[in-house]
Short mmCIF file of C-alpha atoms and ligand atoms in Angstrom, two decimals:
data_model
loop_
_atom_site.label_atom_id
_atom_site.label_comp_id
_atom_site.label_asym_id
_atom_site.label_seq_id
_atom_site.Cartn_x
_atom_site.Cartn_y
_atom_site.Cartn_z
CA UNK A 25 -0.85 -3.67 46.08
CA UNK A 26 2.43 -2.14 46.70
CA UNK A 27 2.84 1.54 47.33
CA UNK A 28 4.95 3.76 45.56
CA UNK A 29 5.34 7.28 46.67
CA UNK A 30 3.61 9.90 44.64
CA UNK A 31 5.89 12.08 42.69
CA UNK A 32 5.98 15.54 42.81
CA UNK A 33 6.65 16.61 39.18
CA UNK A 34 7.31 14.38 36.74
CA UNK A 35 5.46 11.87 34.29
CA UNK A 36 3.63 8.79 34.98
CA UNK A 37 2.88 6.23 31.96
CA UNK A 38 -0.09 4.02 32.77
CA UNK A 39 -2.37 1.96 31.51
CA UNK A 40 0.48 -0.14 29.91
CA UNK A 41 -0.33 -3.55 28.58
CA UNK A 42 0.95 -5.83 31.09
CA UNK A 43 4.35 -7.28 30.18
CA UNK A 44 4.85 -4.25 27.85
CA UNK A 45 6.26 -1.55 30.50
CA UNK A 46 9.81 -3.13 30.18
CA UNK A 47 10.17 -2.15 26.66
CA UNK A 48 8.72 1.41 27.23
CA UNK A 49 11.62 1.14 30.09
CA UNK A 50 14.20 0.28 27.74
CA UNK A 51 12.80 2.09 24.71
CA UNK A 52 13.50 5.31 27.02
CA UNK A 53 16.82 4.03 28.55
CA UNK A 54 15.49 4.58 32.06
CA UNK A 55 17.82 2.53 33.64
CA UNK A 56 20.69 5.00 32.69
CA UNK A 57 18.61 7.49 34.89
CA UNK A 58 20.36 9.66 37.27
CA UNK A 59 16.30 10.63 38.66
CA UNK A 60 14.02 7.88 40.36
CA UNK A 61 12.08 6.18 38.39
CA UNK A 62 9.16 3.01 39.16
CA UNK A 63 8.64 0.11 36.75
CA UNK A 64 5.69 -1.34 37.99
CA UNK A 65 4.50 -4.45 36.56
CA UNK A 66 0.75 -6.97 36.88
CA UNK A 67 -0.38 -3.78 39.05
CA UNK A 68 -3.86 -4.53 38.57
CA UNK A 69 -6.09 -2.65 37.20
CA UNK A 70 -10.66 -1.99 37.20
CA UNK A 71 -10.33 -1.91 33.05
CA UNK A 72 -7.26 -3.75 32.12
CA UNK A 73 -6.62 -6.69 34.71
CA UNK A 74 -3.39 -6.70 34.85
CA UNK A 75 -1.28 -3.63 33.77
CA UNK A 76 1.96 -1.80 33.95
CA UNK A 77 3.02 1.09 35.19
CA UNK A 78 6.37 3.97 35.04
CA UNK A 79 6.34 6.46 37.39
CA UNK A 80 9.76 8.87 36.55
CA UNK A 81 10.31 11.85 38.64
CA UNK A 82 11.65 14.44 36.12
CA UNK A 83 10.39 16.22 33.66
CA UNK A 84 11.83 14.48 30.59
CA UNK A 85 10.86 15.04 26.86
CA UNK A 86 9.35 11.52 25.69
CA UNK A 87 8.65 10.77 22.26
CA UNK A 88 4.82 10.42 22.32
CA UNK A 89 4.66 8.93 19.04
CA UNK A 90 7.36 6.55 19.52
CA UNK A 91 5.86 5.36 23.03
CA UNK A 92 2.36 5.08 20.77
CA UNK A 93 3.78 2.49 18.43
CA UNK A 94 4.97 0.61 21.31
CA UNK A 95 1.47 0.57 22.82
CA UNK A 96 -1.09 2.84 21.52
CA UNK A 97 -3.39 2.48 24.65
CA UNK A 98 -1.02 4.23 27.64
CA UNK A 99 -1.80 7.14 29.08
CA UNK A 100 0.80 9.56 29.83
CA UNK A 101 0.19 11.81 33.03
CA UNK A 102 2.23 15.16 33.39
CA UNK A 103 2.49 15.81 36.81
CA UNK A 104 3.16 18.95 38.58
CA UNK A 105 3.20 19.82 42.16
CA UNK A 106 1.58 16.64 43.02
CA UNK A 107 -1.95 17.40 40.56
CA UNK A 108 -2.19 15.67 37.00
CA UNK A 109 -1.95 19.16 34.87
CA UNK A 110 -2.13 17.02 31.41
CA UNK A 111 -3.42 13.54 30.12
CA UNK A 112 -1.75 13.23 26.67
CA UNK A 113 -2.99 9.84 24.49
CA UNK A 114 -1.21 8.53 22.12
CA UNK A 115 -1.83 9.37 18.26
CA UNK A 116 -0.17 7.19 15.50
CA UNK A 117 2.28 8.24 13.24
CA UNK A 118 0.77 8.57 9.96
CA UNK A 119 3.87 7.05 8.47
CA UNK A 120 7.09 4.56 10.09
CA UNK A 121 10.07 4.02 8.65
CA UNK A 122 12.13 0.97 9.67
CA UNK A 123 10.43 0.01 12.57
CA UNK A 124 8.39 -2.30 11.04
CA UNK A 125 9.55 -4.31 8.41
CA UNK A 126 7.68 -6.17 5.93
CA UNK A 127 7.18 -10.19 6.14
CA UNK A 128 5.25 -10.57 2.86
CA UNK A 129 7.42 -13.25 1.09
CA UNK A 130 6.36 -11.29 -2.50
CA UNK A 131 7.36 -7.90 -1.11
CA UNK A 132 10.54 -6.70 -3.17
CA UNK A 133 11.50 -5.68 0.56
CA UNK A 134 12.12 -9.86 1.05
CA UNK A 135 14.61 -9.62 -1.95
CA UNK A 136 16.84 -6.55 -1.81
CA UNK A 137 17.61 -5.37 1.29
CA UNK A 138 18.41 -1.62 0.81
CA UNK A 139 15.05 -0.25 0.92
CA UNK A 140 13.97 1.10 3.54
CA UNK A 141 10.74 0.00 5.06
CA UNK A 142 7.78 2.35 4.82
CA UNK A 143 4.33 1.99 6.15
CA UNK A 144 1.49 4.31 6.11
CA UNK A 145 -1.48 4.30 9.04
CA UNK A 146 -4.47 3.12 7.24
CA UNK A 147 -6.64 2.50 10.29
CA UNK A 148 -6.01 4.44 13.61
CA UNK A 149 -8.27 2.41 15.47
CA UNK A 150 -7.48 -0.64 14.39
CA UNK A 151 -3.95 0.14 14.25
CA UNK A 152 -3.17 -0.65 11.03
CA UNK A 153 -0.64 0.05 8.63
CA UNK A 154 -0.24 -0.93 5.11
CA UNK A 155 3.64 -1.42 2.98
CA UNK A 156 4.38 1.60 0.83
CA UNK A 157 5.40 -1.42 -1.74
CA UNK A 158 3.39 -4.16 -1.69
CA UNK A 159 0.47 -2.79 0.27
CA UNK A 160 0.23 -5.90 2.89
CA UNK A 161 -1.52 -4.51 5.95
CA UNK A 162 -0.09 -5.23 9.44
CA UNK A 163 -1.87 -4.25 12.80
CA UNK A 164 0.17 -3.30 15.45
CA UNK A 165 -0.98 -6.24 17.65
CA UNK A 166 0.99 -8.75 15.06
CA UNK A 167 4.26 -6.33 15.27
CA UNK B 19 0.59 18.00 -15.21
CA UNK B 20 1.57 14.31 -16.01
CA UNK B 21 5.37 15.60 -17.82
CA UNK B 22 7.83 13.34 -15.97
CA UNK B 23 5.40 11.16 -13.26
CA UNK B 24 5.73 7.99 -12.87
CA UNK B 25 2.45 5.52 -13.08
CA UNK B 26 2.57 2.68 -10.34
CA UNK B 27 -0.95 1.75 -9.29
CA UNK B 28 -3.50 2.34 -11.68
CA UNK B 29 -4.58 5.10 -9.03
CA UNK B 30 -1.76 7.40 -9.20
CA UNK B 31 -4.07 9.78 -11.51
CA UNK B 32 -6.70 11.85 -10.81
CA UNK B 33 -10.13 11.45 -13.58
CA UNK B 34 -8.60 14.53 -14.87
CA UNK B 35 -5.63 13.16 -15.60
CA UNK B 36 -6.79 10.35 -17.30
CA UNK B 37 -9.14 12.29 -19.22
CA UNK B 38 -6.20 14.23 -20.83
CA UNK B 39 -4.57 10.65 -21.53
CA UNK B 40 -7.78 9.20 -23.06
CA UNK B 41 -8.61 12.44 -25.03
CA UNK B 42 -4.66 12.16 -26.50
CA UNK B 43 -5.04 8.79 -27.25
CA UNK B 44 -8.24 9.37 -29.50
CA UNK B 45 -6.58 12.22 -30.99
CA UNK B 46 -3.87 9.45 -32.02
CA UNK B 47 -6.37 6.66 -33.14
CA UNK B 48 -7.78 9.48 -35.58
CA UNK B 49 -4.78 10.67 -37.28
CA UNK B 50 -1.74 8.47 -35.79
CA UNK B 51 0.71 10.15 -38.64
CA UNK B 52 0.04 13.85 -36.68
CA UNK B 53 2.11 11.59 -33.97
CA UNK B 54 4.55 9.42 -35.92
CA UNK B 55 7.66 11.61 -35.47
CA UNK B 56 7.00 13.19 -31.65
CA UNK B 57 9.70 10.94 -30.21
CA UNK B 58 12.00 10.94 -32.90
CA UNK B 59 15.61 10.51 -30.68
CA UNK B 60 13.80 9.60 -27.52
CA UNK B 61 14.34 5.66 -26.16
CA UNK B 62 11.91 3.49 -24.26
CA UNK B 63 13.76 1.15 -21.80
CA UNK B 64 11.76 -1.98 -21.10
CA UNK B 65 12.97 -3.86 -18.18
CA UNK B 66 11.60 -7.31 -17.94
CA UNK B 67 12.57 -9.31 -15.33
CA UNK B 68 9.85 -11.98 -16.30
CA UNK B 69 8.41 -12.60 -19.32
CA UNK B 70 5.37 -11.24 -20.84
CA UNK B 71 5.29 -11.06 -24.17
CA UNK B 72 2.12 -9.29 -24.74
CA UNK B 73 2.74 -6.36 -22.80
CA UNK B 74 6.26 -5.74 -23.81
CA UNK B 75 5.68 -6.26 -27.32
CA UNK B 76 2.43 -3.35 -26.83
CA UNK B 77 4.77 -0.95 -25.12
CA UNK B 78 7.76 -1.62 -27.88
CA UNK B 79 4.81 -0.73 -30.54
CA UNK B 80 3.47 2.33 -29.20
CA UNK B 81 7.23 4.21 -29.31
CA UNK B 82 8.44 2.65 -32.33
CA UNK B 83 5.00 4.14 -33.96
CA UNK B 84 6.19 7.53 -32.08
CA UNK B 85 9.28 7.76 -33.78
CA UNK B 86 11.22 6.46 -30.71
CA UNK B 87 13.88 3.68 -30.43
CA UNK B 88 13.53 0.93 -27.69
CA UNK B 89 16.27 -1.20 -25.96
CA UNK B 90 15.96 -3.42 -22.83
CA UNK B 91 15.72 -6.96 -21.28
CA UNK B 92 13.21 -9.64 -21.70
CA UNK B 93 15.32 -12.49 -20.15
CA UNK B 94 16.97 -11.71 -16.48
CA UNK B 95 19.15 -14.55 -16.98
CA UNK B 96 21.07 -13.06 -19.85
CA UNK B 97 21.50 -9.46 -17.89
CA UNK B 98 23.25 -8.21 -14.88
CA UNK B 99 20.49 -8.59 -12.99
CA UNK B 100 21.41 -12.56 -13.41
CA UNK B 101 24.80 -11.16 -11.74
CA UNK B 102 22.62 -9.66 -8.75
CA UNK B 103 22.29 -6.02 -9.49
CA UNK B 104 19.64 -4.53 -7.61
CA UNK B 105 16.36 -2.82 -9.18
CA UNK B 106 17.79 0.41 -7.78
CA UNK B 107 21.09 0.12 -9.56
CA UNK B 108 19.59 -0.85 -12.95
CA UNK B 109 16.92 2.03 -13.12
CA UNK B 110 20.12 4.37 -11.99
CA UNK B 111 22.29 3.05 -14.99
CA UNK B 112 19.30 2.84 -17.67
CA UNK B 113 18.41 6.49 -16.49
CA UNK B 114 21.95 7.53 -18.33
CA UNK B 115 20.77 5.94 -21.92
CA UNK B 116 16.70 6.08 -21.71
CA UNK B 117 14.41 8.61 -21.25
CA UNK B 118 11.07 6.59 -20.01
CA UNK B 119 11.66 2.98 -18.49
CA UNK B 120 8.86 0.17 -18.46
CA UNK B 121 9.42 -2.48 -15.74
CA UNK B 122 7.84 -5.71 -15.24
CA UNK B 123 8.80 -7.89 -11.88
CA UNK B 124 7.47 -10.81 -10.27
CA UNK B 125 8.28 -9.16 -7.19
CA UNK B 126 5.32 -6.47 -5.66
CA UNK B 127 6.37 -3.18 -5.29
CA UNK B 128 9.31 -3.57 -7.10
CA UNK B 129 8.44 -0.78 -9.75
CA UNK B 130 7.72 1.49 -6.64
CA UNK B 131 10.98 1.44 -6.01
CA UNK B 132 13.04 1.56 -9.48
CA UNK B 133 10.96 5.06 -9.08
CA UNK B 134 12.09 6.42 -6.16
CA UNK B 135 15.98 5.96 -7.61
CA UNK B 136 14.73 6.59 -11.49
CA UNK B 137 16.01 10.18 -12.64
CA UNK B 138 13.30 9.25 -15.51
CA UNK B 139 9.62 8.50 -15.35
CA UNK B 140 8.97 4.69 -14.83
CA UNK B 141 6.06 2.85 -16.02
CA UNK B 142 4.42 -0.23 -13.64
CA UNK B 143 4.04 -2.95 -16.26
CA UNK B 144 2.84 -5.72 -13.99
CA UNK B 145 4.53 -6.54 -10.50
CA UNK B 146 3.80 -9.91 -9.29
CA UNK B 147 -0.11 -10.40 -8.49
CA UNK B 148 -0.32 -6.64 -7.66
CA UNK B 149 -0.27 -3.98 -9.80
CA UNK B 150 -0.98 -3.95 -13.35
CA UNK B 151 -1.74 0.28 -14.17
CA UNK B 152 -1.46 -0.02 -18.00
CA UNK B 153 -4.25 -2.76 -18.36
CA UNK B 154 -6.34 -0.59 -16.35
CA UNK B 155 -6.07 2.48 -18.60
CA UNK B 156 -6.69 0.47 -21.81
CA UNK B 157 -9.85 -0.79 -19.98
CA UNK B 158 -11.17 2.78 -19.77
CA UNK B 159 -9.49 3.48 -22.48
CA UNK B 160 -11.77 0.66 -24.69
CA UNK B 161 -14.73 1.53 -22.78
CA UNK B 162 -14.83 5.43 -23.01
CA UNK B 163 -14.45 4.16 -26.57
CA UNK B 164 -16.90 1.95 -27.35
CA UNK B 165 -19.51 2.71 -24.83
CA UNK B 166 -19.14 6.26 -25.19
CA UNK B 167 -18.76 7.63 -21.68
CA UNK B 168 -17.29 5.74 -18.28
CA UNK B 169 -20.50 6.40 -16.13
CA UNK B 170 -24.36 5.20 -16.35
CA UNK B 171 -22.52 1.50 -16.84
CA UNK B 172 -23.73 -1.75 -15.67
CA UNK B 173 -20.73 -3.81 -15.66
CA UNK B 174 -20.63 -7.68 -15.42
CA UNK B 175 -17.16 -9.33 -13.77
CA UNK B 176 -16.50 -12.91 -14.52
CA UNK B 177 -14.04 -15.75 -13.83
CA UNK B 178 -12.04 -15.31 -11.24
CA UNK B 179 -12.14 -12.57 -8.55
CA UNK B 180 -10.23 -13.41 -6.18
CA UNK B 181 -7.15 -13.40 -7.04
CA UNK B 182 -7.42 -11.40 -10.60
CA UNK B 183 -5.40 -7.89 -10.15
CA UNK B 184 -6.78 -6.51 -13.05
CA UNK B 185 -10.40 -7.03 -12.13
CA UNK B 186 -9.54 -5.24 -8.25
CA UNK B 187 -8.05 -2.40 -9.96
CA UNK B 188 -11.04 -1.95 -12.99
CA UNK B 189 -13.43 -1.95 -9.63
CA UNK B 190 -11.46 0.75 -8.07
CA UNK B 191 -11.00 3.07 -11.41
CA UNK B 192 -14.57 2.61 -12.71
CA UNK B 193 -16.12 3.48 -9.03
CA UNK B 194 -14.75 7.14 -9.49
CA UNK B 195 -17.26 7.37 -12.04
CA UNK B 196 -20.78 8.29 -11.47
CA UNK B 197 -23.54 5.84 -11.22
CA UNK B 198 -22.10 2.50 -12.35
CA UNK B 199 -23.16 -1.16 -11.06
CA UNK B 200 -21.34 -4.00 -10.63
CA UNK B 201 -22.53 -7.82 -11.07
CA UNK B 202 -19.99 -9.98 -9.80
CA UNK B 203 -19.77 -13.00 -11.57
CA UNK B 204 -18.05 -16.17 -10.13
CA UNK B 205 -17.55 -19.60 -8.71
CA UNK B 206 -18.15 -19.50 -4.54
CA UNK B 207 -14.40 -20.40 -4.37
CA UNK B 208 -13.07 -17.33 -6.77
CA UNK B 209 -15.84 -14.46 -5.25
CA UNK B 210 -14.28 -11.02 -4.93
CA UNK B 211 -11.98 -10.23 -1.72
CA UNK B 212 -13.87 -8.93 1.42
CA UNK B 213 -11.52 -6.22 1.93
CA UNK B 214 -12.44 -5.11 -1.87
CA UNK B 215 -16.13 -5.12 -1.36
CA UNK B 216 -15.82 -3.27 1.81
CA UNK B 217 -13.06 -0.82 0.36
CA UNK B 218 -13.91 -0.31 -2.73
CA UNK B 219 -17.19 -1.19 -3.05
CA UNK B 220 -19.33 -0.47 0.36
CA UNK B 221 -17.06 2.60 1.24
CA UNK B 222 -18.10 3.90 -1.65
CA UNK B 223 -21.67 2.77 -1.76
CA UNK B 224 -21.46 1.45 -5.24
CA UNK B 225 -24.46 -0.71 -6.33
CA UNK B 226 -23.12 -4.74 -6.49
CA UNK B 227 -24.56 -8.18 -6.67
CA UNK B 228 -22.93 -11.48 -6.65
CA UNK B 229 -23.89 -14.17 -9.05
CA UNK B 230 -23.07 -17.95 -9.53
CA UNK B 231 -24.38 -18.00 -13.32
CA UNK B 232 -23.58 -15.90 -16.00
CA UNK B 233 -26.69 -16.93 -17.93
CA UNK B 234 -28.89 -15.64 -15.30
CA UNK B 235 -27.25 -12.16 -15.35
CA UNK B 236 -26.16 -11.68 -19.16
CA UNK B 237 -29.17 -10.10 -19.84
CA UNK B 238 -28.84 -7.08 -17.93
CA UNK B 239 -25.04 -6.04 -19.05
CA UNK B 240 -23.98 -3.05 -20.49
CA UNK B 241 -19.89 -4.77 -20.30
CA UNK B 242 -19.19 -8.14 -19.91
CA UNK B 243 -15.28 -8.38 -18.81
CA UNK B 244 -14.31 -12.03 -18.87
CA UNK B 245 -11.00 -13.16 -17.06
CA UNK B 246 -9.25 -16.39 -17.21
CA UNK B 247 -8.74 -18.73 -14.52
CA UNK B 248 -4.98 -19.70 -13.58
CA UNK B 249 -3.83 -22.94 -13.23
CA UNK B 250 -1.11 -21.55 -10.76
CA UNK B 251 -4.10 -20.15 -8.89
CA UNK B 252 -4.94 -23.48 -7.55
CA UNK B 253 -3.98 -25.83 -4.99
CA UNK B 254 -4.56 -28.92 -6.69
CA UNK B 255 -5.26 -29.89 -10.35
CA UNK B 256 -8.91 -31.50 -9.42
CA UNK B 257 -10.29 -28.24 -8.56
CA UNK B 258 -9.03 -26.37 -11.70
CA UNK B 259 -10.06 -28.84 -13.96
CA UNK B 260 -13.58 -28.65 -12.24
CA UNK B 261 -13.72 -24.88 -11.66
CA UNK B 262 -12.33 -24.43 -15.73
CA UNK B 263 -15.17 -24.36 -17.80
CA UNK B 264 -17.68 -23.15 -15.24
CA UNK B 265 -17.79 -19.80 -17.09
CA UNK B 266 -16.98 -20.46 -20.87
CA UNK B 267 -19.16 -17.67 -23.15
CA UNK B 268 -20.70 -19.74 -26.15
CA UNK B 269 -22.69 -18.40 -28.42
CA UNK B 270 -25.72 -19.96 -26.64
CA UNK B 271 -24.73 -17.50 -24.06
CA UNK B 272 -24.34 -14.85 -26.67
CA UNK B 273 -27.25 -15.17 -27.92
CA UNK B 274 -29.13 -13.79 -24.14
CA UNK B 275 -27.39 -10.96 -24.28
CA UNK B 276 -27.96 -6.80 -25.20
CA UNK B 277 -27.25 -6.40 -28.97
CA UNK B 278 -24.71 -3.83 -27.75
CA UNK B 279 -23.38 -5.50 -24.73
CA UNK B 280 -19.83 -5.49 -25.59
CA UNK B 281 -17.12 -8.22 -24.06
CA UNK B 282 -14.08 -7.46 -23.15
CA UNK B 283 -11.08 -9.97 -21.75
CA UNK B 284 -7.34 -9.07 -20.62
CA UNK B 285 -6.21 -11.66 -22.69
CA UNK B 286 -4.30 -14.53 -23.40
CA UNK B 287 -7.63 -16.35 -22.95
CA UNK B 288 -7.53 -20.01 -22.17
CA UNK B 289 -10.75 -21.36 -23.34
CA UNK B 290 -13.46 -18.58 -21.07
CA UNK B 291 -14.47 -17.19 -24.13
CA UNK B 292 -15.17 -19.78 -26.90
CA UNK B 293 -13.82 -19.14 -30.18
CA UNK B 294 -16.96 -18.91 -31.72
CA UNK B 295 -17.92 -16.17 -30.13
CA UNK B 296 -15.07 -14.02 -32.09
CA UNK B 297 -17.02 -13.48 -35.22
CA UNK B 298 -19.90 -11.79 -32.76
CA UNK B 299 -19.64 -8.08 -33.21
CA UNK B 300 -19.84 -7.84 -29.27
CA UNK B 301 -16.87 -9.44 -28.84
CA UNK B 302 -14.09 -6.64 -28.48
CA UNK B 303 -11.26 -8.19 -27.01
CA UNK B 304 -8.80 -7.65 -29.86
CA UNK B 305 -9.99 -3.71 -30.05
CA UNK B 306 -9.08 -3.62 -26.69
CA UNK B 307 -5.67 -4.94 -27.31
CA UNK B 308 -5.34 -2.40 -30.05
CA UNK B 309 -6.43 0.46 -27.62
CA UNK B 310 -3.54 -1.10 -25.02
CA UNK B 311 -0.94 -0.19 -27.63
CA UNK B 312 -2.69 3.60 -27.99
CA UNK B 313 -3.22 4.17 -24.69
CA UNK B 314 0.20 3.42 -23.87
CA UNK B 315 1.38 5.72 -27.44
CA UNK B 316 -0.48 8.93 -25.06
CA UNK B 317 0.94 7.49 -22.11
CA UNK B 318 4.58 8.41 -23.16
CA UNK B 319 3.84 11.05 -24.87
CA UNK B 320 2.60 12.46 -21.64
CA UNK B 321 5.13 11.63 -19.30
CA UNK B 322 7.52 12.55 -21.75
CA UNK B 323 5.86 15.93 -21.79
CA UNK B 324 6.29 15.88 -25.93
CA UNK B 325 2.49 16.13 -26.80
CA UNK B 326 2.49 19.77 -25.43
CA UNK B 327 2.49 21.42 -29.43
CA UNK B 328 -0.83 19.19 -29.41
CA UNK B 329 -4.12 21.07 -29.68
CA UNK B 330 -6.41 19.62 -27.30
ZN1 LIG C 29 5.78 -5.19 1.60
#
């Protein structure tokens, strides 16, 4: 496997589904970074197989929640002076708005497009959410 | 406090709630003229953007025998909504001349939203396959009524389960209540949703069983609720006209079950309930309609906030 230096302070996301670091990389506009910063992807990995990895050294605010909806199973590392000081997991929002949108061809959402689109978490574990309108549930997995 | 809510899914109240909207609507059936002038000046807007005859014509009753005036749409196609005005914009305008609206769409949810632009309270009348709140409270309404209490209630299902809203949502309202049963009557192809039997029914450890025949079960029934089976609900015409009269009550059925079982249907009926069985004192389906139009009299009065001079 290839090596990447260890960072001193900073944040390391891991235990990305593989293929899914590059939107966590774009979701957080990393490539507009003026720190370094490691996309890793297909590192591989005892539990997942295959996973990704981003490694950014700086101590940037990320939107956990955000980053959760993306993939709910990272882990995000806070590193200082070399030592992980915090393991933070993901929780999901109890409600999105417009980051979803509804696909139910009954959904007034399908008809007038003004509305904004609402779900609420039904099922953290699953990952589920449900339409504020027409109640359609959607795991995150299908999203 | 129900003054100026809305009613979307037949779960927007609490038991209290609908305990002040039952006892009202009793209070009505006893001495309607004590309520014939509470919404003298007030207007009822009914917004139907599909037809349904029945329900509008129940809701027009109720605030005409209030005193009130009612004005509205039964045919999209002769209204600006045939001109492509959104739900929003409608309930926004109708908000300026009504002061309750009624709404009835084929699309789901769309009553959801005419409430979160409505500067007045809006009443679900039906939304597609999903929501139907007002049936739901004449249910209770009809068997608080007749059986005397919503609890302690063995209640048979029949017809079909799948896909009928207002047998999902009687489920959900009569599991809030203590000690009832269910007996789940239908053909293998219409049976009751998984998610609702592990939702409504297993969540909340409420005592089911699933039956083919309604003669084997009639026996035990404290409520039989009959639905019809849609022809739209079908694939193809062979299995309707097979599936059809698998669950017609006869009198031959009739005559298996409690002396005061009563039967109750959402009507129209297509032919699930035979005609003979009308003259059977059990058979309570027209009551119930009647309760539909005085459950929805304390509705408005309620969200209106103009039964408040009431004594309880
Ligand atoms: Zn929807």
């Amino acid at each position: 496997m290839l090596t990447i230096n260890s960072i001193k302070k900073g944040i390391v996301i891991d235990h990305i589904k593989a293929g899914t670091g590059i939107k966590i990389f774009n979701y957080l506009a990393l490539n507009k970074a003026d720190f370094s910063v490691a996309l890793i992807i297909n590192a591989s990995s005892s539990k997942m197989g295959k996973k990704d990895m981003i490694k950014i050294e700086n101590a940037i605010d990320v939107d956990i929640t955000a980053l959760g909806l993306i993939d709910p199973n990272i882990t995000i590392n806070i590193i200082k002076d070399e030592n992980i000081v915090e393991k933070i997991y993901p929780k999901l929002p109890e409600k999105v708005e417009d980051i979803i949108t509804c696909k139910n061809p009954r959904c007034i959402t399908s008809m007038e497009n003004y509305i904004p689109h609402e779900f609420y978490l039904v099922d953290e574990s699953k990952g589920e959410y449900r339409c504020r309108y027409c109640d359609e549930i959607y795991r995150l997995t299908e999203i | 406090m129900l003054k100026g809510r809305h009613l979307i899914d037949p779960m927007d109240f609490s038991v209290q709630e609908l305990e002040e909207i039952f006892k009202l609507a009793e209070q009505i059936i006893s001495n309607p003229k004590d309520f014939s002038h509470l919404c003298d000046g007030k207007i009822l807007a009914t917004l139907f953007y599909e037809p349904s005859t029945r329900t509008r014509l129940s809701f027009e009753s109720a605030m005409l025998k209030l005193g009130g005036k009612v004005l509205g749409f039964y045919e999209p196609n002769s209204s600006s909504v045939a001109k492509g005005e959104s739900v929003a914009d409608t309930i926004r305008t109708i908000s300026c001349y009504a002061d309750i609206a009624v709404i009835r769409h084929p699309k789901e949810g769309a009553p959801k939203v005419a409430s979160m632009y409505s500067d007045i309270p809006v009443i679900n009348a039906g939304d597609g396959g999903h929501q139907h709140p007002t049936q739901t409270l004449t249910d209770l309404l009809t068997i608080r009524i007749l059986k005397g209490r919503l609890f302690n209630l063995t209640i048979g299902i029949c017809g079909d389960l799948k896909f009928g809203r207002t047998v999902h949502s009687l489920l959900k309202a009569m599991s809030r209540y203590e000690n009832n049963k269910f007996i789940l009557i239908s053909p293998e192809e219409l049976k009751i949703p998984d998610y609702i039997k592990k939702e409504v029914l297993r969540k909340g450890n409420i005592d089911f069983i699933e039956n083919e025949k309604l003669e084997e079960v009639i026996d035990s029934l404290d409520i039989l609720y009959m639905t019809r089976v849609q022809r739209e609900r079908f694939f193809n015409e062979e299995d309707y006209i097979r599936l059809k009269d698998s669950y017609i009550l006869d009198a031959e059925k009739m005559k298996k079950a409690p002396k005061d079982m009563i039967v109750l249907h959402p009507l129209p009926r297509v032919n699930e309930i035979a005609y003979e069985v009308d003259s059977d004192p059990r058979a309570c389906y027209f009551k119930q309609a009647k309760y539909g139009m005085f459950v929805r009299m304390a509705l408005i009065l309620k969200l209106l906030g103009v039964d408040e001079h009431v004594n309880d």
